[in-house]
Amino acid sequence: MKVQGFVHKPINFDKNKSYPLVLNIKGGPGGMWGHQWFHENQMYAAKGYGVVYVNYRGSSGYGIAHSKAVRKDYGGADYRDNMQFLDKVIAQNSWINKDALYITGGSHGGFLTNWITTKTNRFKAAVTQRSVSSWISEAGTQEYTPAQMTKEFGGTLWTNFAGYWDRSPLKYADQVSTPTLIIHSDQDMVTPIGQGQEWFYALKANDVPVEW
């Protein structure tokens, strides 16, 4: 599966120097990165970071099959596309400091930030924004209809409880060691603040450096 991604070099780039890198994961999973102004990535570059971001499977703009590829597979194709793109960029750019990798994302990108830190400790720090930590509590508190969640998970909580829980970062929080900053709005109706609070509690309970 081919996916499209982007790379920003840091300001005043010098090919003979080494730079830290931020993997920034968009929300959705619908929607897409494009050739347009996006202040966050420009701010990272202005602070001396390289930035990579990719229209992983689940994104809009590449056909129906691409956009539906993560249904019943949250933390699967979307996770692999981000990590494989990151690895390819690192392999092709010697200026990237492989020991100074950082990860951030919002909404579905926040979910993936949480999810990825349960799978690897390669990132020096994570900033998870308006994230999902548990699809169990998310399903019962967010503004989307039960029909939408049924499409995404292939059933309701009562017919596919294991599917919701198995794809929840909270289930694997005891495997996280990455220092994490949680950013979450208290009136977010798509990913209610409890999602961030649950992740904060989980990391605190497992002695992971975390700030809110």
PDB file of N, CA, C and O in Angstrom, residues 38-116:
ATOM      1  N   PHE A  38       0.018  25.010   7.750  1.00  0.00           N
ATOM      2  CA  PHE A  38      -0.381  24.392   9.014  1.00  0.00           C
ATOM      3  C   PHE A  38       0.610  24.846  10.068  1.00  0.00           C
ATOM      4  O   PHE A  38       1.783  24.450  10.038  1.00  0.00           O
ATOM      5  N   HIS A  39       0.152  25.690  10.979  1.00  0.00           N
ATOM      6  CA  HIS A  39       1.063  26.405  11.866  1.00  0.00           C
ATOM      7  C   HIS A  39       1.882  25.496  12.767  1.00  0.00           C
ATOM      8  O   HIS A  39       3.052  25.794  13.061  1.00  0.00           O
ATOM      9  N   GLU A  40       1.312  24.378  13.235  1.00  0.00           N
ATOM     10  CA  GLU A  40       2.039  23.527  14.181  1.00  0.00           C
ATOM     11  C   GLU A  40       3.352  23.031  13.576  1.00  0.00           C
ATOM     12  O   GLU A  40       4.409  23.110  14.208  1.00  0.00           O
ATOM     13  N   ASN A  41       3.265  22.492  12.359  1.00  0.00           N
ATOM     14  CA  ASN A  41       4.474  21.943  11.750  1.00  0.00           C
ATOM     15  C   ASN A  41       5.505  23.032  11.467  1.00  0.00           C
ATOM     16  O   ASN A  41       6.718  22.798  11.589  1.00  0.00           O
ATOM     17  N   GLN A  42       5.029  24.233  11.094  1.00  0.00           N
ATOM     18  CA  GLN A  42       5.954  25.346  10.870  1.00  0.00           C
ATOM     19  C   GLN A  42       6.618  25.775  12.185  1.00  0.00           C
ATOM     20  O   GLN A  42       7.806  26.143  12.200  1.00  0.00           O
ATOM     21  N   MET A  43       5.877  25.706  13.283  1.00  0.00           N
ATOM     22  CA  MET A  43       6.448  26.071  14.577  1.00  0.00           C
ATOM     23  C   MET A  43       7.523  25.085  15.006  1.00  0.00           C
ATOM     24  O   MET A  43       8.564  25.480  15.540  1.00  0.00           O
ATOM     25  N   TYR A  44       7.289  23.790  14.773  1.00  0.00           N
ATOM     26  CA  TYR A  44       8.315  22.804  15.108  1.00  0.00           C
ATOM     27  C   TYR A  44       9.582  23.046  14.299  1.00  0.00           C
ATOM     28  O   TYR A  44      10.698  23.004  14.827  1.00  0.00           O
ATOM     29  N   ALA A  45       9.402  23.296  12.999  1.00  0.00           N
ATOM     30  CA  ALA A  45      10.560  23.549  12.138  1.00  0.00           C
ATOM     31  C   ALA A  45      11.301  24.809  12.577  1.00  0.00           C
ATOM     32  O   ALA A  45      12.537  24.865  12.554  1.00  0.00           O
ATOM     33  N   ALA A  46      10.555  25.819  13.007  1.00  0.00           N
ATOM     34  CA  ALA A  46      11.160  27.068  13.456  1.00  0.00           C
ATOM     35  C   ALA A  46      11.955  26.894  14.745  1.00  0.00           C
ATOM     36  O   ALA A  46      12.858  27.678  15.043  1.00  0.00           O
ATOM     37  N   LYS A  47      11.627  25.855  15.514  1.00  0.00           N
ATOM     38  CA  LYS A  47      12.342  25.564  16.759  1.00  0.00           C
ATOM     39  C   LYS A  47      13.505  24.596  16.543  1.00  0.00           C
ATOM     40  O   LYS A  47      14.127  24.146  17.509  1.00  0.00           O
ATOM     41  N   GLY A  48      13.764  24.235  15.282  1.00  0.00           N
ATOM     42  CA  GLY A  48      14.925  23.401  15.005  1.00  0.00           C
ATOM     43  C   GLY A  48      14.660  21.920  14.863  1.00  0.00           C
ATOM     44  O   GLY A  48      15.593  21.118  14.845  1.00  0.00           O
ATOM     45  N   TYR A  49      13.394  21.552  14.732  1.00  0.00           N
ATOM     46  CA  TYR A  49      13.021  20.153  14.548  1.00  0.00           C
ATOM     47  C   TYR A  49      12.695  19.874  13.080  1.00  0.00           C
ATOM     48  O   TYR A  49      12.084  20.706  12.406  1.00  0.00           O
ATOM     49  N   GLY A  50      13.047  18.690  12.608  1.00  0.00           N
ATOM     50  CA  GLY A  50      12.448  18.182  11.394  1.00  0.00           C
ATOM     51  C   GLY A  50      11.067  17.662  11.736  1.00  0.00           C
ATOM     52  O   GLY A  50      10.788  17.309  12.887  1.00  0.00           O
ATOM     53  N   VAL A  51      10.184  17.626  10.741  1.00  0.00           N
ATOM     54  CA  VAL A  51       8.813  17.159  10.967  1.00  0.00           C
ATOM     55  C   VAL A  51       8.413  16.205   9.848  1.00  0.00           C
ATOM     56  O   VAL A  51       8.669  16.480   8.675  1.00  0.00           O
ATOM     57  N   VAL A  52       7.809  15.080  10.216  1.00  0.00           N
ATOM     58  CA  VAL A  52       7.258  14.160   9.215  1.00  0.00           C
ATOM     59  C   VAL A  52       5.792  13.908   9.535  1.00  0.00           C
ATOM     60  O   VAL A  52       5.395  13.860  10.700  1.00  0.00           O
ATOM     61  N   TYR A  53       4.985  13.766   8.483  1.00  0.00           N
ATOM     62  CA  TYR A  53       3.563  13.473   8.666  1.00  0.00           C
ATOM     63  C   TYR A  53       3.046  12.810   7.404  1.00  0.00           C
ATOM     64  O   TYR A  53       3.519  13.073   6.302  1.00  0.00           O
ATOM     65  N   VAL A  54       2.075  11.925   7.589  1.00  0.00           N
ATOM     66  CA  VAL A  54       1.678  11.036   6.496  1.00  0.00           C
ATOM     67  C   VAL A  54       0.157  10.875   6.454  1.00  0.00           C
ATOM     68  O   VAL A  54      -0.510  10.875   7.496  1.00  0.00           O
ATOM     69  N   ASN A  55      -0.373  10.735   5.243  1.00  0.00           N
ATOM     70  CA  ASN A  55      -1.792  10.431   5.060  1.00  0.00           C
ATOM     71  C   ASN A  55      -1.983   8.916   5.091  1.00  0.00           C
ATOM     72  O   ASN A  55      -2.128   8.248   4.068  1.00  0.00           O
ATOM     73  N   TYR A  56      -1.956   8.404   6.295  1.00  0.00           N
ATOM     74  CA  TYR A  56      -2.049   6.965   6.526  1.00  0.00           C
ATOM     75  C   TYR A  56      -3.406   6.429   6.090  1.00  0.00           C
ATOM     76  O   TYR A  56      -4.354   7.182   5.863  1.00  0.00           O
ATOM     77  N   ARG A  57      -3.505   5.118   5.966  1.00  0.00           N
ATOM     78  CA  ARG A  57      -4.788   4.511   5.625  1.00  0.00           C
ATOM     79  C   ARG A  57      -5.855   4.910   6.652  1.00  0.00           C
ATOM     80  O   ARG A  57      -5.615   4.878   7.841  1.00  0.00           O
ATOM     81  N   GLY A  58      -7.028   5.271   6.125  1.00  0.00           N
ATOM     82  CA  GLY A  58      -8.073   5.876   6.926  1.00  0.00           C
ATOM     83  C   GLY A  58      -8.283   7.317   6.512  1.00  0.00           C
ATOM     84  O   GLY A  58      -9.357   7.891   6.735  1.00  0.00           O
ATOM     85  N   SER A  59      -7.264   7.929   5.888  1.00  0.00           N
ATOM     86  CA  SER A  59      -7.356   9.316   5.444  1.00  0.00           C
ATOM     87  C   SER A  59      -8.269   9.453   4.236  1.00  0.00           C
ATOM     88  O   SER A  59      -8.458   8.509   3.464  1.00  0.00           O
ATOM     89  N   SER A  60      -8.813  10.647   4.063  1.00  0.00           N
ATOM     90  CA  SER A  60      -9.628  10.966   2.892  1.00  0.00           C
ATOM     91  C   SER A  60      -8.721  11.340   1.715  1.00  0.00           C
ATOM     92  O   SER A  60      -7.547  11.641   1.889  1.00  0.00           O
ATOM     93  N   GLY A  61      -9.313  11.333   0.513  1.00  0.00           N
ATOM     94  CA  GLY A  61      -8.617  11.865  -0.647  1.00  0.00           C
ATOM     95  C   GLY A  61      -7.918  10.848  -1.514  1.00  0.00           C
ATOM     96  O   GLY A  61      -7.350  11.206  -2.547  1.00  0.00           O
ATOM     97  N   TYR A  62      -7.943   9.578  -1.131  1.00  0.00           N
ATOM     98  CA  TYR A  62      -7.238   8.547  -1.887  1.00  0.00           C
ATOM     99  C   TYR A  62      -8.157   7.394  -2.279  1.00  0.00           C
ATOM    100  O   TYR A  62      -7.698   6.292  -2.564  1.00  0.00           O
ATOM    101  N   GLY A  63      -9.442   7.648  -2.248  1.00  0.00           N
ATOM    102  CA  GLY A  63     -10.401   6.622  -2.620  1.00  0.00           C
ATOM    103  C   GLY A  63     -11.054   5.958  -1.423  1.00  0.00           C
ATOM    104  O   GLY A  63     -10.566   6.032  -0.287  1.00  0.00           O
ATOM    105  N   ILE A  64     -12.159   5.279  -1.699  1.00  0.00           N
ATOM    106  CA  ILE A  64     -12.954   4.674  -0.633  1.00  0.00           C
ATOM    107  C   ILE A  64     -12.204   3.552   0.072  1.00  0.00           C
ATOM    108  O   ILE A  64     -12.246   3.422   1.300  1.00  0.00           O
ATOM    109  N   ALA A  65     -11.497   2.711  -0.693  1.00  0.00           N
ATOM    110  CA  ALA A  65     -10.777   1.595  -0.076  1.00  0.00           C
ATOM    111  C   ALA A  65      -9.742   2.100   0.918  1.00  0.00           C
ATOM    112  O   ALA A  65      -9.572   1.533   2.004  1.00  0.00           O
ATOM    113  N   HIS A  66      -9.046   3.170   0.556  1.00  0.00           N
ATOM    114  CA  HIS A  66      -8.032   3.752   1.443  1.00  0.00           C
ATOM    115  C   HIS A  66      -8.689   4.295   2.711  1.00  0.00           C
ATOM    116  O   HIS A  66      -8.184   4.074   3.818  1.00  0.00           O
ATOM    117  N   SER A  67      -9.809   4.988   2.556  1.00  0.00           N
ATOM    118  CA  SER A  67     -10.437   5.619   3.717  1.00  0.00           C
ATOM    119  C   SER A  67     -11.098   4.610   4.652  1.00  0.00           C
ATOM    120  O   SER A  67     -11.218   4.852   5.849  1.00  0.00           O
ATOM    121  N   LYS A  68     -11.510   3.471   4.109  1.00  0.00           N
ATOM    122  CA  LYS A  68     -12.174   2.462   4.937  1.00  0.00           C
ATOM    123  C   LYS A  68     -11.203   1.401   5.473  1.00  0.00           C
ATOM    124  O   LYS A  68     -11.627   0.504   6.200  1.00  0.00           O
ATOM    125  N   ALA A  69      -9.941   1.533   5.144  1.00  0.00           N
ATOM    126  CA  ALA A  69      -8.985   0.465   5.462  1.00  0.00           C
ATOM    127  C   ALA A  69      -8.748   0.267   6.951  1.00  0.00           C
ATOM    128  O   ALA A  69      -8.219  -0.774   7.353  1.00  0.00           O
ATOM    129  N   VAL A  70      -9.108   1.238   7.786  1.00  0.00           N
ATOM    130  CA  VAL A  70      -8.885   1.083   9.229  1.00  0.00           C
ATOM    131  C   VAL A  70     -10.151   0.689   9.983  1.00  0.00           C
ATOM    132  O   VAL A  70     -10.102   0.524  11.207  1.00  0.00           O
ATOM    133  N   ARG A  71     -11.258   0.555   9.286  1.00  0.00           N
ATOM    134  CA  ARG A  71     -12.466   0.100   9.977  1.00  0.00           C
ATOM    135  C   ARG A  71     -12.231  -1.294  10.548  1.00  0.00           C
ATOM    136  O   ARG A  71     -11.728  -2.183   9.870  1.00  0.00           O
ATOM    137  N   LYS A  72     -12.566  -1.443  11.810  1.00  0.00           N
ATOM    138  CA  LYS A  72     -12.321  -2.683  12.555  1.00  0.00           C
ATOM    139  C   LYS A  72     -10.829  -2.994  12.660  1.00  0.00           C
ATOM    140  O   LYS A  72     -10.447  -4.123  12.928  1.00  0.00           O
ATOM    141  N   ASP A  73      -9.966  -1.974  12.450  1.00  0.00           N
ATOM    142  CA  ASP A  73      -8.520  -2.184  12.510  1.00  0.00           C
ATOM    143  C   ASP A  73      -7.796  -0.964  13.079  1.00  0.00           C
ATOM    144  O   ASP A  73      -6.678  -0.660  12.682  1.00  0.00           O
ATOM    145  N   TYR A  74      -8.430  -0.246  14.014  1.00  0.00           N
ATOM    146  CA  TYR A  74      -7.755   0.886  14.647  1.00  0.00           C
ATOM    147  C   TYR A  74      -6.489   0.382  15.361  1.00  0.00           C
ATOM    148  O   TYR A  74      -6.526  -0.609  16.086  1.00  0.00           O
ATOM    149  N   GLY A  75      -5.389   1.076  15.137  1.00  0.00           N
ATOM    150  CA  GLY A  75      -4.123   0.631  15.704  1.00  0.00           C
ATOM    151  C   GLY A  75      -3.454  -0.435  14.860  1.00  0.00           C
ATOM    152  O   GLY A  75      -2.447  -1.007  15.272  1.00  0.00           O
ATOM    153  N   GLY A  76      -3.987  -0.675  13.662  1.00  0.00           N
ATOM    154  CA  GLY A  76      -3.417  -1.670  12.746  1.00  0.00           C
ATOM    155  C   GLY A  76      -2.761  -0.988  11.565  1.00  0.00           C
ATOM    156  O   GLY A  76      -1.607  -0.578  11.632  1.00  0.00           O
ATOM    157  N   ALA A  77      -3.528  -0.829  10.464  1.00  0.00           N
ATOM    158  CA  ALA A  77      -2.978  -0.205   9.260  1.00  0.00           C
ATOM    159  C   ALA A  77      -2.534   1.227   9.517  1.00  0.00           C
ATOM    160  O   ALA A  77      -1.489   1.669   9.003  1.00  0.00           O
ATOM    161  N   ASP A  78      -3.287   1.980  10.305  1.00  0.00           N
ATOM    162  CA  ASP A  78      -2.924   3.369  10.601  1.00  0.00           C
ATOM    163  C   ASP A  78      -1.597   3.443  11.362  1.00  0.00           C
ATOM    164  O   ASP A  78      -0.735   4.285  11.078  1.00  0.00           O
ATOM    165  N   TYR A  79      -1.424   2.543  12.312  1.00  0.00           N
ATOM    166  CA  TYR A  79      -0.171   2.453  13.072  1.00  0.00           C
ATOM    167  C   TYR A  79       1.001   2.070  12.170  1.00  0.00           C
ATOM    168  O   TYR A  79       2.052   2.732  12.159  1.00  0.00           O
ATOM    169  N   ARG A  80       0.824   1.044  11.362  1.00  0.00           N
ATOM    170  CA  ARG A  80       1.927   0.571  10.504  1.00  0.00           C
ATOM    171  C   ARG A  80       2.339   1.629   9.489  1.00  0.00           C
ATOM    172  O   ARG A  80       3.538   1.822   9.242  1.00  0.00           O
ATOM    173  N   ASP A  81       1.371   2.325   8.901  1.00  0.00           N
ATOM    174  CA  ASP A  81       1.704   3.327   7.890  1.00  0.00           C
ATOM    175  C   ASP A  81       2.542   4.454   8.474  1.00  0.00           C
ATOM    176  O   ASP A  81       3.489   4.935   7.846  1.00  0.00           O
ATOM    177  N   ASN A  82       2.208   4.904   9.679  1.00  0.00           N
ATOM    178  CA  ASN A  82       2.991   5.963  10.318  1.00  0.00           C
ATOM    179  C   ASN A  82       4.407   5.504  10.631  1.00  0.00           C
ATOM    180  O   ASN A  82       5.382   6.225  10.357  1.00  0.00           O
ATOM    181  N   MET A  83       4.547   4.318  11.185  1.00  0.00           N
ATOM    182  CA  MET A  83       5.872   3.840  11.576  1.00  0.00           C
ATOM    183  C   MET A  83       6.735   3.499  10.365  1.00  0.00           C
ATOM    184  O   MET A  83       7.944   3.776  10.347  1.00  0.00           O
ATOM    185  N   GLN A  84       6.139   2.912   9.345  1.00  0.00           N
ATOM    186  CA  GLN A  84       6.910   2.567   8.154  1.00  0.00           C
ATOM    187  C   GLN A  84       7.347   3.819   7.401  1.00  0.00           C
ATOM    188  O   GLN A  84       8.462   3.873   6.863  1.00  0.00           O
ATOM    189  N   PHE A  85       6.478   4.830   7.362  1.00  0.00           N
ATOM    190  CA  PHE A  85       6.866   6.091   6.732  1.00  0.00           C
ATOM    191  C   PHE A  85       8.004   6.745   7.504  1.00  0.00           C
ATOM    192  O   PHE A  85       8.987   7.222   6.914  1.00  0.00           O
ATOM    193  N   LEU A  86       7.894   6.753   8.822  1.00  0.00           N
ATOM    194  CA  LEU A  86       8.968   7.307   9.657  1.00  0.00           C
ATOM    195  C   LEU A  86      10.283   6.598   9.379  1.00  0.00           C
ATOM    196  O   LEU A  86      11.325   7.238   9.185  1.00  0.00           O
ATOM    197  N   ASP A  87      10.255   5.279   9.344  1.00  0.00           N
ATOM    198  CA  ASP A  87      11.490   4.513   9.110  1.00  0.00           C
ATOM    199  C   ASP A  87      12.078   4.808   7.743  1.00  0.00           C
ATOM    200  O   ASP A  87      13.308   4.888   7.587  1.00  0.00           O
ATOM    201  N   LYS A  88      11.227   4.967   6.737  1.00  0.00           N
ATOM    202  CA  LYS A  88      11.723   5.254   5.387  1.00  0.00           C
ATOM    203  C   LYS A  88      12.374   6.630   5.329  1.00  0.00           C
ATOM    204  O   LYS A  88      13.441   6.801   4.727  1.00  0.00           O
ATOM    205  N   VAL A  89      11.751   7.608   5.967  1.00  0.00           N
ATOM    206  CA  VAL A  89      12.317   8.958   5.984  1.00  0.00           C
ATOM    207  C   VAL A  89      13.667   8.964   6.690  1.00  0.00           C
ATOM    208  O   VAL A  89      14.624   9.583   6.227  1.00  0.00           O
ATOM    209  N   ILE A  90      13.758   8.262   7.820  1.00  0.00           N
ATOM    210  CA  ILE A  90      15.022   8.195   8.550  1.00  0.00           C
ATOM    211  C   ILE A  90      16.105   7.549   7.701  1.00  0.00           C
ATOM    212  O   ILE A  90      17.249   8.026   7.639  1.00  0.00           O
ATOM    213  N   ALA A  91      15.751   6.470   7.000  1.00  0.00           N
ATOM    214  CA  ALA A  91      16.731   5.762   6.163  1.00  0.00           C
ATOM    215  C   ALA A  91      17.231   6.629   5.028  1.00  0.00           C
ATOM    216  O   ALA A  91      18.383   6.459   4.572  1.00  0.00           O
ATOM    217  N   GLN A  92      16.421   7.568   4.563  1.00  0.00           N
ATOM    218  CA  GLN A  92      16.780   8.379   3.398  1.00  0.00           C
ATOM    219  C   GLN A  92      17.385   9.735   3.757  1.00  0.00           C
ATOM    220  O   GLN A  92      17.803  10.473   2.861  1.00  0.00           O
ATOM    221  N   ASN A  93      17.445  10.065   5.037  1.00  0.00           N
ATOM    222  CA  ASN A  93      17.919  11.383   5.460  1.00  0.00           C
ATOM    223  C   ASN A  93      18.911  11.255   6.603  1.00  0.00           C
ATOM    224  O   ASN A  93      18.519  11.077   7.763  1.00  0.00           O
ATOM    225  N   SER A  94      20.182  11.376   6.280  1.00  0.00           N
ATOM    226  CA  SER A  94      21.235  11.163   7.281  1.00  0.00           C
ATOM    227  C   SER A  94      21.293  12.273   8.317  1.00  0.00           C
ATOM    228  O   SER A  94      21.939  12.113   9.362  1.00  0.00           O
ATOM    229  N   TRP A  95      20.605  13.401   8.060  1.00  0.00           N
ATOM    230  CA  TRP A  95      20.636  14.509   9.017  1.00  0.00           C
ATOM    231  C   TRP A  95      19.752  14.262  10.234  1.00  0.00           C
ATOM    232  O   TRP A  95      19.833  14.988  11.221  1.00  0.00           O
ATOM    233  N   ILE A  96      18.926  13.256  10.198  1.00  0.00           N
ATOM    234  CA  ILE A  96      18.015  12.980  11.310  1.00  0.00           C
ATOM    235  C   ILE A  96      18.754  12.260  12.438  1.00  0.00           C
ATOM    236  O   ILE A  96      19.425  11.249  12.212  1.00  0.00           O
ATOM    237  N   ASN A  97      18.612  12.773  13.639  1.00  0.00           N
ATOM    238  CA  ASN A  97      19.190  12.153  14.826  1.00  0.00           C
ATOM    239  C   ASN A  97      18.235  11.060  15.317  1.00  0.00           C
ATOM    240  O   ASN A  97      17.187  11.365  15.889  1.00  0.00           O
ATOM    241  N   LYS A  98      18.579   9.821  15.087  1.00  0.00           N
ATOM    242  CA  LYS A  98      17.700   8.703  15.444  1.00  0.00           C
ATOM    243  C   LYS A  98      17.515   8.554  16.948  1.00  0.00           C
ATOM    244  O   LYS A  98      16.608   7.835  17.391  1.00  0.00           O
ATOM    245  N   ASP A  99      18.371   9.224  17.720  1.00  0.00           N
ATOM    246  CA  ASP A  99      18.245   9.172  19.171  1.00  0.00           C
ATOM    247  C   ASP A  99      17.465  10.365  19.724  1.00  0.00           C
ATOM    248  O   ASP A  99      17.394  10.558  20.938  1.00  0.00           O
ATOM    249  N   ALA A 100      16.888  11.156  18.822  1.00  0.00           N
ATOM    250  CA  ALA A 100      16.121  12.329  19.250  1.00  0.00           C
ATOM    251  C   ALA A 100      14.817  12.385  18.461  1.00  0.00           C
ATOM    252  O   ALA A 100      14.541  13.343  17.734  1.00  0.00           O
ATOM    253  N   LEU A 101      14.019  11.325  18.618  1.00  0.00           N
ATOM    254  CA  LEU A 101      12.728  11.247  17.942  1.00  0.00           C
ATOM    255  C   LEU A 101      11.618  11.581  18.943  1.00  0.00           C
ATOM    256  O   LEU A 101      11.652  11.139  20.094  1.00  0.00           O
ATOM    257  N   TYR A 102      10.621  12.332  18.467  1.00  0.00           N
ATOM    258  CA  TYR A 102       9.489  12.729  19.296  1.00  0.00           C
ATOM    259  C   TYR A 102       8.192  12.439  18.539  1.00  0.00           C
ATOM    260  O   TYR A 102       8.183  12.346  17.312  1.00  0.00           O
ATOM    261  N   ILE A 103       7.103  12.288  19.274  1.00  0.00           N
ATOM    262  CA  ILE A 103       5.818  11.952  18.654  1.00  0.00           C
ATOM    263  C   ILE A 103       4.703  12.794  19.244  1.00  0.00           C
ATOM    264  O   ILE A 103       4.685  13.060  20.450  1.00  0.00           O
ATOM    265  N   THR A 104       3.786  13.224  18.375  1.00  0.00           N
ATOM    266  CA  THR A 104       2.612  13.972  18.823  1.00  0.00           C
ATOM    267  C   THR A 104       1.465  13.727  17.850  1.00  0.00           C
ATOM    268  O   THR A 104       1.669  13.239  16.738  1.00  0.00           O
ATOM    269  N   GLY A 105       0.272  14.060  18.274  1.00  0.00           N
ATOM    270  CA  GLY A 105      -0.893  13.927  17.422  1.00  0.00           C
ATOM    271  C   GLY A 105      -2.137  14.279  18.205  1.00  0.00           C
ATOM    272  O   GLY A 105      -2.140  14.267  19.447  1.00  0.00           O
ATOM    273  N   GLY A 106      -3.205  14.622  17.457  1.00  0.00           N
ATOM    274  CA  GLY A 106      -4.446  15.010  18.101  1.00  0.00           C
ATOM    275  C   GLY A 106      -5.629  14.190  17.627  1.00  0.00           C
ATOM    276  O   GLY A 106      -5.683  13.770  16.465  1.00  0.00           O
ATOM    277  N   SER A 107      -6.576  13.933  18.528  1.00  0.00           N
ATOM    278  CA  SER A 107      -7.780  13.163  18.244  1.00  0.00           C
ATOM    279  C   SER A 107      -7.376  11.734  17.857  1.00  0.00           C
ATOM    280  O   SER A 107      -6.784  11.038  18.670  1.00  0.00           O
ATOM    281  N   HIS A 108      -7.662  11.292  16.628  1.00  0.00           N
ATOM    282  CA  HIS A 108      -7.188   9.956  16.253  1.00  0.00           C
ATOM    283  C   HIS A 108      -5.658   9.910  16.301  1.00  0.00           C
ATOM    284  O   HIS A 108      -5.072   8.865  16.619  1.00  0.00           O
ATOM    285  N   GLY A 109      -5.030  11.045  16.016  1.00  0.00           N
ATOM    286  CA  GLY A 109      -3.574  11.124  16.157  1.00  0.00           C
ATOM    287  C   GLY A 109      -3.131  11.012  17.601  1.00  0.00           C
ATOM    288  O   GLY A 109      -2.052  10.500  17.901  1.00  0.00           O
ATOM    289  N   GLY A 110      -3.970  11.501  18.527  1.00  0.00           N
ATOM    290  CA  GLY A 110      -3.683  11.319  19.949  1.00  0.00           C
ATOM    291  C   GLY A 110      -3.836   9.872  20.356  1.00  0.00           C
ATOM    292  O   GLY A 110      -3.031   9.338  21.135  1.00  0.00           O
ATOM    293  N   PHE A 111      -4.901   9.241  19.848  1.00  0.00           N
ATOM    294  CA  PHE A 111      -5.056   7.798  20.070  1.00  0.00           C
ATOM    295  C   PHE A 111      -3.819   7.048  19.596  1.00  0.00           C
ATOM    296  O   PHE A 111      -3.263   6.201  20.318  1.00  0.00           O
ATOM    297  N   LEU A 112      -3.352   7.364  18.370  1.00  0.00           N
ATOM    298  CA  LEU A 112      -2.187   6.655  17.835  1.00  0.00           C
ATOM    299  C   LEU A 112      -0.911   6.986  18.608  1.00  0.00           C
ATOM    300  O   LEU A 112      -0.038   6.130  18.761  1.00  0.00           O
ATOM    301  N   THR A 113      -0.807   8.220  19.110  1.00  0.00           N
ATOM    302  CA  THR A 113       0.342   8.558  19.950  1.00  0.00           C
ATOM    303  C   THR A 113       0.363   7.667  21.188  1.00  0.00           C
ATOM    304  O   THR A 113       1.395   7.089  21.541  1.00  0.00           O
ATOM    305  N   ASN A 114      -0.790   7.538  21.840  1.00  0.00           N
ATOM    306  CA  ASN A 114      -0.888   6.649  23.002  1.00  0.00           C
ATOM    307  C   ASN A 114      -0.567   5.205  22.600  1.00  0.00           C
ATOM    308  O   ASN A 114       0.212   4.510  23.267  1.00  0.00           O
ATOM    309  N   TRP A 115      -1.206   4.771  21.525  1.00  0.00           N
ATOM    310  CA  TRP A 115      -1.057   3.386  21.056  1.00  0.00           C
ATOM    311  C   TRP A 115       0.400   3.058  20.744  1.00  0.00           C
ATOM    312  O   TRP A 115       0.926   2.017  21.137  1.00  0.00           O
ATOM    313  N   ILE A 116       1.060   3.967  20.036  1.00  0.00           N
ATOM    314  CA  ILE A 116       2.446   3.721  19.622  1.00  0.00           C
ATOM    315  C   ILE A 116       3.366   3.642  20.825  1.00  0.00           C
ATOM    316  O   ILE A 116       4.297   2.824  20.857  1.00  0.00           O
TER     317      ILE A 116
END
